[in-house]
């Protein structure tokens, strides 16, 4: 019974050392007698116990790696505290196992030195404006070096750029001054536009008033001309009617009577207007004067 249990234990140990189950998105490096032998893909694999051993296990997913904060000096001799995060992926498990003793430490150190070099070529203001350029430069340098380590650097992102407190205060003052400047410029532009609008409005109003006065004068002139024409036509029509009436039967007798009435009215009006009244030397001659007026009327017929 004891022998059977011993054989069973040995069989279990043998099975455990022989059968290897590799999870998805993992790669295991197998060494045989101390030398690289194979890379186990995801799934069930068989190895020789006591001869083969799993030397390295690699995760093939995208891995985020924090790059520790460090002090960088810009081109204008300003200190910046910079930290970031790096994303990489193992693409060659064999090179990742034997290309470097610790590829994560190598990537981190190279990211820091590359970042210091890139920021050292820029002035302080540019470091805030050109983060994307800094990230691309770091990725390009890391990707070129990490190829021999079996690693693909996907991207690098700067998390924080922190200048000294004195620089922060100076930058804040500069930003405040710039905003005040823009506010003053905007206010002056507003006043300028207001004056332009007022002048334009006054000019257009003057033009409209002058056009209105011109049109009113034209309308008055046309109205007066029309009135004069109408009066003239009415006078002409009245004269024509009078002439026709004179030509009709009994017309001259009516004219004689009308002239006599006007003559008498004229003397009566003179008596009302003043204290002095001028009369003909012989009132009997009034009839002769009326007859003279009628002769004039007849001569123009």
XYZ file of C-alpha atoms in Angstrom:
301
model
C 0.000 0.000 0.000
C 2.824 2.385 0.845
C 4.543 1.576 -2.453
C 1.334 2.298 -4.334
C 0.967 5.675 -2.626
C 4.599 6.490 -3.406
C 4.092 5.601 -7.075
C 0.919 7.720 -7.157
C 2.719 10.744 -5.711
C 5.577 10.301 -8.176
C 3.061 10.079 -11.033
C 1.328 13.265 -9.929
C 4.643 15.118 -9.646
C 5.650 13.812 -13.062
C 2.343 14.941 -14.565
C 2.629 18.382 -13.000
C 6.146 18.801 -14.389
C 5.157 17.399 -17.768
C 1.874 19.185 -18.512
C 1.939 22.988 -18.670
C -1.176 25.139 -19.224
C -0.299 28.606 -20.547
C -3.014 31.298 -20.092
C -4.224 33.469 -22.956
C -2.023 36.503 -23.766
C 0.955 34.889 -22.016
C 4.182 33.379 -23.324
C 6.477 31.065 -21.368
C 10.123 30.579 -22.253
C 11.382 26.986 -21.781
C 15.037 26.142 -21.257
C 16.410 22.644 -21.776
C 19.498 21.891 -19.770
C 20.105 25.634 -19.307
C 19.710 26.641 -22.948
C 16.773 28.266 -24.702
C 14.511 25.579 -26.118
C 11.044 26.876 -26.989
C 8.295 29.384 -26.326
C 5.068 27.870 -25.050
C 1.960 29.343 -26.693
C -1.354 29.659 -24.811
C -2.955 26.277 -24.161
C -1.735 22.837 -23.026
C 1.931 21.974 -23.645
C 4.167 19.002 -22.723
C 7.701 19.421 -21.427
C 10.271 16.930 -20.197
C 10.413 16.933 -16.428
C 13.775 17.541 -14.768
C 15.219 18.392 -18.189
C 13.040 21.290 -19.337
C 12.089 24.162 -17.099
C 10.002 27.337 -17.529
C 12.626 30.039 -17.122
C 10.553 33.190 -17.926
C 6.897 34.082 -18.049
C 5.843 37.120 -20.084
C 2.551 38.981 -20.297
C 1.752 39.931 -23.891
C -0.856 42.587 -23.036
C -0.198 46.320 -23.163
C 1.473 47.242 -19.876
C 1.445 50.727 -18.252
C 4.657 51.696 -16.492
C 5.027 54.733 -14.241
C 8.130 56.793 -14.946
C 9.312 58.305 -11.628
C 9.284 62.078 -11.202
C 12.555 63.846 -11.981
C 14.001 67.348 -12.268
C 14.687 68.580 -15.827
C 16.410 71.842 -16.766
C 15.082 73.782 -19.746
C 17.077 75.730 -22.290
C 16.546 78.965 -20.341
C 17.867 77.332 -17.138
C 14.521 76.751 -15.427
C 13.930 73.647 -13.367
C 10.898 71.520 -14.107
C 9.639 68.556 -12.156
C 8.332 66.047 -14.694
C 6.667 62.682 -14.350
C 4.902 60.510 -16.893
C 3.538 57.118 -17.781
C 4.804 54.715 -20.403
C 2.854 52.055 -22.313
C 4.704 49.108 -23.816
C 4.112 45.551 -24.999
C 6.318 42.456 -25.210
C 6.557 41.429 -28.849
C 9.451 38.914 -28.704
C 9.518 36.785 -25.508
C 12.971 35.396 -26.325
C 14.604 38.838 -26.641
C 12.659 40.052 -23.612
C 14.201 37.163 -21.650
C 17.805 37.381 -22.855
C 18.152 40.869 -24.413
C 18.255 42.677 -21.079
C 18.528 41.646 -17.471
C 15.470 43.805 -16.683
C 13.813 45.464 -19.642
C 11.364 47.445 -17.466
C 14.161 49.148 -15.569
C 15.998 49.758 -18.849
C 12.926 51.347 -20.426
C 12.325 53.525 -17.371
C 15.909 54.777 -17.241
C 16.003 55.452 -20.961
C 12.667 57.334 -20.786
C 14.062 59.597 -18.059
C 17.318 60.372 -19.855
C 15.506 60.986 -23.168
C 13.008 63.282 -21.445
C 15.805 65.334 -19.882
C 17.494 65.649 -23.263
C 14.318 66.744 -25.088
C 13.267 69.292 -22.454
C 16.830 70.662 -22.293
C 16.430 71.791 -25.920
C 13.270 73.796 -25.208
C 12.451 76.996 -23.391
C 10.004 76.944 -20.497
C 6.997 78.263 -22.412
C 7.506 75.734 -25.208
C 7.444 72.781 -22.824
C 3.826 73.544 -21.960
C 2.837 74.194 -25.561
C 4.586 71.199 -27.159
C 3.722 68.261 -24.921
C 2.762 66.166 -27.922
C 6.152 66.790 -29.533
C 7.922 65.769 -26.304
C 5.861 62.578 -26.072
C 6.614 61.657 -29.678
C 10.338 62.292 -29.241
C 10.487 60.044 -26.158
C 8.543 57.254 -27.886
C 10.776 57.411 -30.973
C 13.971 57.133 -28.895
C 12.614 54.331 -26.696
C 11.164 52.327 -29.566
C 14.478 52.344 -31.401
C 16.393 51.086 -28.367
C 13.744 48.665 -27.084
C 13.713 46.663 -30.325
C 16.721 44.662 -29.129
C 14.882 43.957 -25.878
C 11.858 42.384 -27.580
C 9.618 45.250 -26.444
C 7.454 47.652 -28.439
C 6.978 51.103 -26.851
C 3.487 52.226 -27.813
C 3.206 55.698 -26.294
C 4.423 58.014 -23.578
C 2.333 60.617 -21.779
C 3.548 63.423 -19.539
C 1.347 63.576 -16.455
C 2.671 66.723 -14.793
C 5.029 69.591 -15.575
C 5.621 71.504 -12.355
C 7.896 74.576 -12.352
C 9.118 76.208 -9.094
C 6.698 78.361 -7.095
C 8.459 81.580 -8.103
C 8.029 80.711 -11.769
C 4.374 79.823 -11.183
C 3.752 83.227 -9.578
C 5.539 85.005 -12.430
C 3.568 83.040 -15.011
C 0.319 83.837 -13.224
C 1.210 87.539 -13.176
C 2.071 87.395 -16.874
C -1.222 85.681 -17.667
C -3.142 88.279 -15.624
C -1.363 91.141 -17.402
C -2.063 89.565 -20.791
C -5.745 89.152 -19.964
C -5.970 92.768 -18.774
C -4.271 93.878 -21.979
C -6.741 91.914 -24.084
C -9.622 93.372 -22.057
C -8.380 96.942 -22.646
C -7.903 96.269 -26.354
C -11.371 94.759 -26.590
C -12.873 97.762 -24.756
C -11.090 100.245 -27.050
C -12.170 98.288 -30.109
C -15.715 98.374 -28.778
C -15.594 102.147 -28.306
C -14.088 102.577 -31.755
C -16.804 100.476 -33.326
C -19.416 102.394 -31.338
C -18.132 105.722 -32.710
C -18.087 104.292 -36.227
C -21.634 103.039 -35.836
C -22.820 106.407 -34.482
C -21.140 108.309 -37.333
C -22.535 105.894 -39.891
C -26.006 106.181 -38.381
C -25.875 109.994 -38.376
C -24.698 110.043 -41.984
C -27.440 107.684 -43.088
C -30.029 109.658 -41.091
C -28.851 112.922 -42.734
C -29.038 111.307 -46.156
C -32.510 110.019 -45.415
C -33.626 113.444 -44.129
C -32.223 115.207 -47.182
C -33.861 112.664 -49.470
C -37.123 113.198 -47.615
C -36.848 116.994 -47.842
C -35.998 116.717 -51.513
C -38.973 114.499 -52.176
C -41.200 116.787 -50.093
C -40.040 119.822 -52.121
C -40.690 117.922 -55.337
C -44.115 116.942 -54.098
C -44.912 120.551 -53.041
C -43.734 121.887 -56.396
C -45.780 119.296 -58.227
C -48.759 120.126 -56.002
C -48.423 123.866 -56.594
C -48.009 123.325 -60.315
C -51.058 121.099 -60.298
C -52.995 123.703 -58.286
C -51.970 126.520 -60.643
C -52.919 124.396 -63.594
C -56.248 123.544 -62.023
C -56.962 127.208 -61.184
C -55.974 128.249 -64.679
C -58.188 125.608 -66.187
C -61.024 126.679 -63.874
C -60.516 130.338 -64.846
C -60.399 129.421 -68.490
C -63.541 127.378 -68.094
C -65.221 130.248 -66.233
C -64.218 132.739 -68.923
C -65.452 130.342 -71.567
C -68.760 129.988 -69.753
C -69.041 133.799 -69.419
C -68.275 134.236 -73.079
C -70.902 131.679 -74.007
C -73.384 133.382 -71.692
C -72.711 136.784 -73.328
C -73.230 135.281 -76.771
C -76.542 133.849 -75.729
C -79.858 135.714 -75.946
C -80.040 138.501 -73.347
C -76.383 138.175 -72.471
C -75.459 141.788 -73.147
C -78.305 143.064 -71.005
C -77.011 140.947 -68.134
C -73.517 142.337 -68.651
C -74.894 145.902 -68.577
C -76.653 145.178 -65.329
C -73.564 143.547 -63.798
C -71.316 146.471 -64.756
C -73.725 148.949 -63.245
C -73.869 146.921 -60.027
C -70.078 146.795 -59.754
C -69.865 150.524 -60.394
C -72.252 151.264 -57.573
C -70.474 148.793 -55.255
C -67.188 150.523 -55.918
C -68.528 153.875 -54.790
C -70.123 152.295 -51.759
C -66.812 150.683 -50.826
C -65.024 153.992 -51.126
C -67.500 155.531 -48.718
C -66.731 152.832 -46.116
C -62.952 152.966 -46.443
C -62.397 156.690 -45.754
C -63.845 160.022 -44.837
C -63.169 161.499 -48.265
C -65.287 160.460 -51.253
C -64.425 161.471 -54.815
C -67.455 161.738 -57.103
C -67.789 162.643 -60.726
C -68.468 166.269 -61.458
C -71.869 165.433 -62.876
C -73.641 162.456 -61.323
C -75.868 162.408 -64.381
C -72.915 161.285 -66.358
C -72.737 157.936 -64.467
C -74.874 156.393 -67.142
C -72.496 157.605 -69.799
C -69.611 156.019 -67.852
C -71.423 152.717 -67.696
C -72.140 152.995 -71.405
C -68.417 153.580 -72.018
C -67.519 150.434 -70.035
C -70.017 148.434 -72.065
C -68.566 149.731 -75.304
C -65.201 148.357 -74.192
C -66.772 144.976 -73.491
C -68.396 144.954 -76.922
C -65.139 145.888 -78.650
C -63.480 142.730 -77.251
C -66.180 140.362 -78.344
